[in-house]
């Protein structure tokens, strides 16, 4: 089998990018020949297994655009030969951890430019690889155009048998489709031309069927996974202790004095960070407050969140003195750095308003953390079916005006529910530190990427 994977945005970044990267690596271990088409900046580093062909589409950052011509910015001949787009990377979420373009800001000229650039890259990849399967990430604008691209190539005699085209939803694409009117009918028609559609969980399959007018019975569940070679737990006396030191644990606190609470992901309002931080502030002010420390990891391009965290012009890794409790910003972390941070922690909190199936929850549990998460559609059933002994705490999210946009009057109640769940988990973690309670670890062995990759092949 030969597989071509396609995404409009960066691989290796955000949950969907990690999903693509790990699928490619797992399929490589199965001996499948592959190619990838993705949108990146010229300065980005892309790392796929040897033998996987990469066909980039180069977006243009504002910095590059200000520096002059494409030729001046891209002197390399091979780089010049690749298709280019004159604006920043399209981000499926409205707040990305890197410079990006909102889909809601697209006009026809911008959309046509993007599709023409990707058509060139997809054509080159198909002519060389001759794929049996084309696997598209996100059920949105580019994926909707791929069936027509492939039919055009077939009419040119590129192959004798048309490859199967599969689209996978990551959740954020469904929110874009629901909230953005631009070319909605065209996108819906294109998605319905796919040979197979995959969802991350059962409830998401229902959303896809409703939004795109597709029979739910025809939508398969792909699931999600983690990399056990990166995300695993260890004893506090070993690597975890070293990682904790690397995270600048204050000298006056010993390893067992404070509970390390972690958050990893985009630092944005849609991730529920404001009610989360407010909940921690109230916990910290309580008379009987247990000692805790917050560690935030991820990119921040949300000016409201940035102003909430620091008075500095830039949000740089280091202490967050503006918060009324001990907190540190770790910045953007590699997967290896994130795993090390997890192994130094105790509790992971994901207060998000909207997710597909968050990879970071599985990764945190694999490293031994207890988790608290918004009870978003499909998340709890999936965890309970795949993860044994998760001990997860689920917090009912607020009511929403639109996908990912909470009703303002509902947010204080959500923050209070977060406060209750975090307080309970802090007590448990403190008792575990003191040896009063035995620490129970989640069993994530049934949720690896190799299992997901094989499941997808079996489904299609």
Coordinates of C-alpha atoms in Angstrom, one line a residue:
X1 CA 0.0 0.0 0.0
X2 CA 1.0 3.6 -0.7
X3 CA -0.5 6.5 1.2
X4 CA -0.5 10.2 0.6
X5 CA -1.3 12.4 3.6
X6 CA -2.6 16.0 3.1
X7 CA -3.1 18.9 5.5
X8 CA -3.3 22.7 4.9
X9 CA -1.3 23.5 8.1
X10 CA 1.9 22.6 9.8
X11 CA 2.8 19.0 10.7
X12 CA 4.3 18.5 14.2
X13 CA 2.4 21.5 15.6
X14 CA -1.0 21.4 17.4
X15 CA -3.0 18.2 18.0
X16 CA -3.9 17.5 14.4
X17 CA -0.3 18.0 13.3
X18 CA 0.9 15.5 15.9
X19 CA -1.8 13.1 14.8
X20 CA -0.6 13.3 11.2
X21 CA 3.0 12.9 12.2
X22 CA 2.4 9.9 14.4
X23 CA 0.2 8.2 11.8
X24 CA 3.0 8.6 9.2
X25 CA 5.5 7.1 11.6
X26 CA 3.3 4.2 12.5
X27 CA 2.5 3.4 8.9
X28 CA 6.2 3.6 8.1
X29 CA 6.8 0.9 10.8
X30 CA 4.2 -1.2 8.9
X31 CA 6.3 -0.9 5.7
X32 CA 3.9 1.4 3.9
X33 CA 5.4 3.8 1.3
X34 CA 4.3 7.4 1.9
X35 CA 4.3 11.0 0.9
X36 CA 3.0 14.1 2.8
X37 CA 1.7 17.4 1.5
X38 CA 1.5 20.2 4.1
X39 CA 1.7 23.9 4.5
X40 CA 4.7 25.4 6.3
X41 CA 7.0 28.4 6.5
X42 CA 10.3 28.2 4.7
X43 CA 12.2 28.3 8.0
X44 CA 10.2 25.4 9.5
X45 CA 11.9 22.1 10.2
X46 CA 10.0 19.0 9.1
X47 CA 11.0 15.6 10.4
X48 CA 9.5 12.4 8.9
X49 CA 11.0 8.9 8.6
X50 CA 13.6 8.4 6.0
X51 CA 11.9 7.4 2.8
X52 CA 8.7 9.5 3.3
X53 CA 8.6 12.1 0.6
X54 CA 7.6 15.6 1.6
X55 CA 5.9 18.1 -0.8
X56 CA 5.7 21.5 1.0
X57 CA 3.5 24.4 0.2
X58 CA 5.2 27.6 1.5
X59 CA 3.1 30.2 3.2
X60 CA 4.4 33.7 3.7
X61 CA 4.8 35.2 7.2
X62 CA 4.3 39.0 7.7
X63 CA 8.0 39.2 8.4
X64 CA 8.9 37.5 5.1
X65 CA 6.4 39.7 3.2
X66 CA 8.0 42.9 4.8
X67 CA 11.5 41.8 3.8
X68 CA 10.8 41.9 0.0
X69 CA 10.4 39.5 -2.8
X70 CA 9.9 35.8 -2.6
X71 CA 13.1 35.3 -4.5
X72 CA 15.1 37.3 -1.9
X73 CA 13.5 35.4 0.9
X74 CA 13.9 32.0 -0.8
X75 CA 17.2 31.8 -2.6
X76 CA 17.3 28.0 -2.7
X77 CA 16.3 26.8 -6.1
X78 CA 14.4 23.8 -4.8
X79 CA 12.5 26.0 -2.4
X80 CA 11.6 28.4 -5.3
X81 CA 10.2 25.6 -7.3
X82 CA 7.7 24.7 -4.6
X83 CA 4.3 26.4 -4.6
X84 CA 3.9 29.5 -2.5
X85 CA 1.0 31.3 -0.9
X86 CA 1.2 35.0 -0.2
X87 CA -0.2 35.1 3.3
X88 CA 0.4 33.3 6.7
X89 CA -0.5 29.7 7.4
X90 CA -4.2 28.9 7.5
X91 CA -5.1 27.8 11.0
X92 CA -8.1 25.6 11.6
X93 CA -8.6 27.2 15.1
X94 CA -9.1 30.9 15.3
X95 CA -6.2 31.1 17.7
X96 CA -3.1 29.1 16.7
X97 CA 0.3 28.8 18.5
X98 CA 2.0 30.4 15.5
X99 CA 1.3 33.2 13.1
X100 CA -1.8 32.2 11.1
X101 CA -4.6 33.4 8.8
X102 CA -8.3 33.0 10.0
X103 CA -10.5 31.1 7.6
X104 CA -13.2 33.7 8.4
X105 CA -10.9 36.3 6.8
X106 CA -10.6 34.5 3.5
X107 CA -11.9 36.0 0.3
X108 CA -12.3 34.2 -3.1
X109 CA -8.9 35.3 -4.4
X110 CA -7.1 34.0 -1.2
X111 CA -9.0 30.7 -1.3
X112 CA -8.2 30.2 -5.0
X113 CA -4.6 31.0 -4.4
X114 CA -4.4 28.4 -1.6
X115 CA -6.2 25.7 -3.7
X116 CA -4.0 26.3 -6.7
X117 CA -0.8 26.0 -4.6
X118 CA -1.9 22.7 -3.0
X119 CA -3.2 21.4 -6.3
X120 CA 0.4 21.8 -7.7
X121 CA 1.9 19.9 -4.7
X122 CA -0.8 17.2 -4.7
X123 CA -0.3 16.6 -8.4
X124 CA 3.5 16.3 -8.0
X125 CA 3.1 13.8 -5.1
X126 CA 0.5 11.7 -6.9
X127 CA 2.5 11.5 -10.1
X128 CA 5.6 10.3 -8.1
X129 CA 3.9 8.1 -5.5
X130 CA 0.9 6.7 -7.3
X131 CA -1.0 6.4 -4.0
X132 CA -3.6 3.8 -3.3
X133 CA -5.0 5.9 -0.5
X134 CA -5.2 9.7 0.0
X135 CA -5.7 10.6 3.6
X136 CA -6.9 14.2 4.3
X137 CA -6.8 15.8 7.7
X138 CA -9.7 18.2 8.5
X139 CA -13.1 18.1 6.8
X140 CA -12.9 21.6 5.3
X141 CA -11.9 23.7 2.3
X142 CA -8.8 21.8 1.0
X143 CA -10.2 18.3 1.7
X144 CA -13.4 19.2 -0.1
X145 CA -11.4 20.1 -3.2
X146 CA -9.3 17.0 -3.3
X147 CA -11.8 14.7 -5.0
X148 CA -12.0 17.2 -8.0
X149 CA -8.1 17.4 -8.0
X150 CA -7.9 13.6 -8.2
X151 CA -10.6 13.3 -10.9
X152 CA -8.7 15.9 -13.0
X153 CA -5.5 13.8 -12.6
X154 CA -7.4 10.7 -13.6
X155 CA -8.6 12.4 -16.8
X156 CA -4.9 13.2 -17.6
X157 CA -4.1 9.4 -17.3
X158 CA -2.0 9.7 -14.2
X159 CA -3.2 6.3 -13.0
X160 CA -5.4 3.5 -14.2
X161 CA -7.2 3.0 -10.9
X162 CA -8.4 6.1 -8.9
X163 CA -7.1 6.0 -5.3
X164 CA -9.5 6.0 -2.4
X165 CA -9.9 9.4 -0.7
X166 CA -10.5 9.5 3.1
X167 CA -11.1 12.5 5.3
X168 CA -10.6 12.6 9.1
X169 CA -12.2 15.2 11.3
X170 CA -10.2 16.7 14.2
X171 CA -13.2 18.6 15.6
X172 CA -11.9 22.1 15.0
X173 CA -12.9 21.7 11.3
X174 CA -16.5 21.1 12.4
X175 CA -16.5 24.3 14.4
X176 CA -15.2 26.3 11.4
X177 CA -17.9 24.8 9.1
X178 CA -20.6 25.7 11.7
X179 CA -19.3 29.2 12.4
X180 CA -18.0 30.3 9.0
X181 CA -20.3 31.0 6.0
X182 CA -17.5 31.2 3.4
X183 CA -18.1 28.6 0.6
X184 CA -20.1 26.4 3.0
X185 CA -22.2 24.8 0.3
X186 CA -19.1 24.1 -1.8
X187 CA -17.3 22.6 1.1
X188 CA -20.3 20.4 2.0
X189 CA -20.6 19.1 -1.5
X190 CA -16.9 18.3 -1.7
X191 CA -16.9 16.4 1.7
X192 CA -19.8 14.3 0.5
X193 CA -17.7 13.2 -2.5
X194 CA -15.1 11.5 -0.2
X195 CA -14.9 7.7 -0.3
X196 CA -14.8 7.4 3.5
X197 CA -15.1 9.7 6.5
X198 CA -13.5 9.1 9.8
X199 CA -14.3 10.6 13.2
X200 CA -12.3 10.6 16.4
X201 CA -15.2 9.2 18.5
X202 CA -18.9 8.3 18.2
X203 CA -20.4 11.6 19.3
X204 CA -18.3 13.4 16.7
X205 CA -19.6 11.0 14.0
X206 CA -23.1 12.2 14.9
X207 CA -22.0 15.9 14.5
X208 CA -20.4 15.1 11.1
X209 CA -23.5 13.4 9.9
X210 CA -25.7 16.4 11.0
X211 CA -23.5 19.1 9.6
X212 CA -22.6 17.6 6.3
X213 CA -25.8 15.6 5.5
X214 CA -24.0 12.3 5.5
X215 CA -25.5 9.0 6.8
X216 CA -24.0 8.4 10.3
X217 CA -23.7 4.6 9.5
X218 CA -21.2 5.4 6.8
X219 CA -18.8 7.2 9.2
X220 CA -16.1 5.2 11.0
X221 CA -14.4 5.9 14.3
X222 CA -10.6 6.1 14.0
X223 CA -9.8 6.9 17.7
X224 CA -6.7 8.7 18.9
X225 CA -3.4 7.6 20.5
X226 CA 0.0 8.5 22.0
X227 CA 3.6 7.6 21.6
X228 CA 4.8 5.3 24.4
X229 CA 8.4 5.8 23.5
X230 CA 8.0 9.5 24.5
X231 CA 5.2 9.5 27.0
X232 CA 5.8 7.2 30.0
X233 CA 6.0 7.5 33.7
X234 CA 9.0 7.2 35.9
X235 CA 9.9 7.2 39.6
X236 CA 10.2 10.6 41.2
X237 CA 13.7 9.8 42.4
X238 CA 14.9 9.3 38.8
X239 CA 14.1 11.2 35.6
X240 CA 11.1 13.0 37.1
X241 CA 13.2 14.6 39.8
X242 CA 15.7 15.8 37.2
X243 CA 12.9 17.2 35.1
X244 CA 11.5 19.0 38.1
X245 CA 14.8 20.7 38.7
X246 CA 15.0 21.7 35.1
X247 CA 11.6 23.4 35.5
X248 CA 13.1 25.7 38.2
X249 CA 11.3 24.4 41.2
X250 CA 11.7 27.0 44.0
X251 CA 14.4 26.0 46.5
X252 CA 12.2 26.6 49.5
X253 CA 9.8 23.9 48.3
X254 CA 10.7 20.2 48.4
X255 CA 9.4 17.7 46.0
X256 CA 6.6 16.7 48.3
X257 CA 5.5 20.2 49.5
X258 CA 3.8 21.4 46.4
X259 CA 1.5 19.8 43.9
X260 CA 2.5 20.6 40.3
X261 CA -0.5 21.4 38.1
X262 CA 0.1 21.5 34.4
X263 CA -1.7 22.8 31.4
X264 CA -0.4 22.3 27.8
X265 CA -1.9 23.6 24.6
X266 CA -2.7 27.0 23.1
X267 CA -2.9 29.7 25.6
X268 CA -6.2 31.1 24.5
X269 CA -9.7 32.0 25.8
X270 CA -11.3 29.2 23.8
X271 CA -9.3 26.7 26.0
X272 CA -11.1 27.9 29.1
X273 CA -8.0 29.4 30.7
X274 CA -9.7 32.5 32.3
X275 CA -12.2 30.5 34.5
X276 CA -9.4 28.0 35.2
X277 CA -7.0 30.7 36.4
X278 CA -9.8 32.3 38.4
X279 CA -10.5 29.0 40.1
X280 CA -6.9 28.6 41.1
X281 CA -6.8 32.1 42.5
X282 CA -9.7 31.3 44.8
X283 CA -8.1 28.0 45.9
X284 CA -4.9 29.8 46.7
X285 CA -6.6 32.4 48.9
X286 CA -8.4 29.8 51.0
X287 CA -7.3 29.6 54.7
X288 CA -6.6 25.9 54.5
X289 CA -5.1 26.1 50.9
X290 CA -2.8 23.3 49.9
X291 CA 0.5 24.4 48.3
X292 CA 0.4 24.1 44.5
X293 CA 2.3 25.4 41.5
X294 CA 1.0 26.0 38.0
X295 CA 3.1 25.2 34.9
X296 CA 1.7 26.5 31.5
X297 CA 3.1 25.1 28.3
X298 CA 2.2 26.2 24.7
X299 CA 2.2 29.2 22.4
X300 CA 0.3 32.4 23.3
X301 CA -1.1 34.7 20.6
X302 CA -4.2 35.7 22.6
X303 CA -3.6 39.3 23.8
X304 CA -6.2 39.0 26.6
X305 CA -4.6 35.9 28.0
X306 CA -1.1 37.5 27.7
X307 CA -2.3 40.6 29.6
X308 CA -3.8 38.4 32.3
X309 CA -0.5 36.6 32.8
X310 CA 2.2 39.3 32.6
X311 CA 2.8 43.0 32.4
X312 CA 5.8 42.4 30.1
X313 CA 5.6 43.4 26.4
X314 CA 6.3 39.8 25.5
X315 CA 5.3 36.6 27.2
X316 CA 8.7 34.8 27.8
X317 CA 9.4 31.6 29.6
X318 CA 9.7 32.3 33.3
X319 CA 7.7 33.1 36.5
X320 CA 4.3 34.7 36.1
X321 CA 4.4 37.2 38.9
X322 CA 1.1 38.8 37.9
X323 CA -0.9 35.7 39.0
X324 CA -1.7 35.5 42.7
X325 CA -0.1 32.1 43.1
X326 CA 3.1 30.3 42.2
X327 CA 3.1 30.0 38.4
X328 CA 5.6 29.5 35.6
X329 CA 5.3 29.8 31.8
X330 CA 7.4 27.1 30.1
X331 CA 6.9 28.4 26.5
X332 CA 6.5 26.2 23.4
X333 CA 7.8 22.7 24.2
X334 CA 8.9 19.9 21.9
X335 CA 7.2 16.6 22.5
X336 CA 10.3 15.4 24.4
X337 CA 10.3 18.5 26.6
X338 CA 6.5 18.2 27.2
X339 CA 6.9 14.5 28.3
X340 CA 9.6 15.5 30.7
X341 CA 7.4 18.3 32.2
X342 CA 4.6 15.8 32.6
X343 CA 6.8 13.3 34.4
X344 CA 7.7 16.1 36.9
X345 CA 4.0 16.8 37.5
X346 CA 1.0 15.5 39.5
X347 CA -2.1 16.9 37.9
X348 CA -3.1 17.9 34.4
X349 CA -6.1 20.2 33.8
X350 CA -7.8 20.8 30.4
X351 CA -10.6 23.3 30.9
X352 CA -11.3 23.7 27.1
X353 CA -14.5 24.8 25.6
X354 CA -14.1 22.8 22.4
X355 CA -12.0 19.7 21.4
X356 CA -12.1 16.8 19.1
X357 CA -10.3 14.1 21.1
X358 CA -7.4 15.7 23.0
X359 CA -4.2 13.8 22.5
X360 CA -2.7 15.7 25.5
X361 CA -5.0 13.9 27.9
X362 CA -3.7 10.5 26.9
X363 CA -0.1 11.7 26.9
X364 CA -0.5 13.2 30.4
X365 CA -2.1 10.0 31.7
X366 CA 0.7 7.9 30.1
X367 CA 3.2 10.0 32.1
X368 CA 1.4 9.2 35.4
X369 CA -0.6 12.4 35.8
X370 CA -4.1 12.5 37.2
X371 CA -6.4 14.5 34.8
X372 CA -9.3 17.0 35.1
X373 CA -11.0 17.8 31.8
X374 CA -14.2 19.5 30.6
X375 CA -16.8 16.9 29.9
X376 CA -16.9 17.6 26.2
X377 CA -18.8 15.4 23.8
X378 CA -17.3 12.0 23.3
X379 CA -14.3 12.5 25.6
X380 CA -15.5 10.6 28.7
X381 CA -16.9 7.6 26.8
X382 CA -13.7 7.3 24.9
X383 CA -11.5 7.5 27.9
X384 CA -13.6 5.0 29.8
X385 CA -13.6 2.5 26.9
X386 CA -9.8 2.8 26.2
X387 CA -8.1 3.7 29.5
X388 CA -8.2 1.6 32.6
X389 CA -7.9 3.2 36.1
X390 CA -8.0 6.7 34.6
X391 CA -9.3 8.4 37.8
X392 CA -10.3 11.3 35.6
X393 CA -12.5 14.1 36.9
X394 CA -15.0 15.5 34.4
X395 CA -16.3 19.1 34.8
X396 CA -19.5 20.0 33.1
X397 CA -18.8 22.8 30.6
X398 CA -20.9 26.0 30.3
X399 CA -23.7 26.3 27.8
X400 CA -22.6 27.6 24.5
X401 CA -23.9 30.3 22.1
X402 CA -22.0 28.6 19.3
X403 CA -19.4 25.9 19.1
X404 CA -16.6 26.9 21.5
X405 CA -18.3 30.2 22.5
X406 CA -19.7 30.1 26.0
X407 CA -22.8 31.9 27.2
X408 CA -21.2 34.6 29.4
X409 CA -23.5 34.1 32.4
X410 CA -22.5 30.4 32.4
X411 CA -18.8 31.0 32.9
X412 CA -18.8 31.7 36.7
X413 CA -20.6 28.4 37.3
X414 CA -18.0 26.6 35.2
X415 CA -15.2 28.2 37.1
X416 CA -16.8 27.1 40.4
X417 CA -17.1 23.5 39.2
X418 CA -13.4 23.6 38.2
X419 CA -12.5 24.9 41.6
X420 CA -14.3 22.0 43.3
X421 CA -12.7 19.4 41.0
X422 CA -9.2 20.8 41.4
X423 CA -9.6 21.1 45.2
X424 CA -10.5 17.4 45.4
X425 CA -7.6 16.4 43.2
X426 CA -5.2 18.5 45.2
X427 CA -6.2 16.8 48.4
X428 CA -5.7 13.4 46.8
X429 CA -2.3 14.4 45.4
X430 CA -1.1 15.8 48.7
X431 CA -2.1 12.6 50.5
X432 CA -0.2 10.6 47.8
X433 CA 2.9 12.8 48.4
X434 CA 2.6 12.2 52.2
X435 CA 2.2 8.4 51.7
X436 CA -1.3 8.4 53.2
X437 CA -2.8 7.4 49.9
X438 CA -1.4 4.9 47.3
X439 CA -0.9 6.5 43.9
X440 CA -2.9 4.8 41.2
X441 CA -1.8 5.1 37.6
X442 CA -3.9 5.0 34.4
X443 CA -3.3 2.1 32.0
X444 CA -2.9 3.6 28.5
X445 CA -1.5 0.5 26.8
X446 CA -4.5 0.1 24.6
X447 CA -4.3 3.6 23.1
X448 CA -1.0 3.7 21.2
X449 CA -0.5 5.2 17.7
X450 CA 0.5 1.9 16.2
X451 CA -3.0 0.6 17.3
X452 CA -4.7 3.6 15.8
X453 CA -2.8 3.3 12.5
X454 CA -3.7 -0.4 12.1
X455 CA -7.3 0.3 13.0
X456 CA -7.5 2.9 10.2
X457 CA -6.1 0.5 7.7
X458 CA -8.5 -2.2 8.8
X459 CA -11.5 0.3 8.5
X460 CA -10.7 1.4 5.0

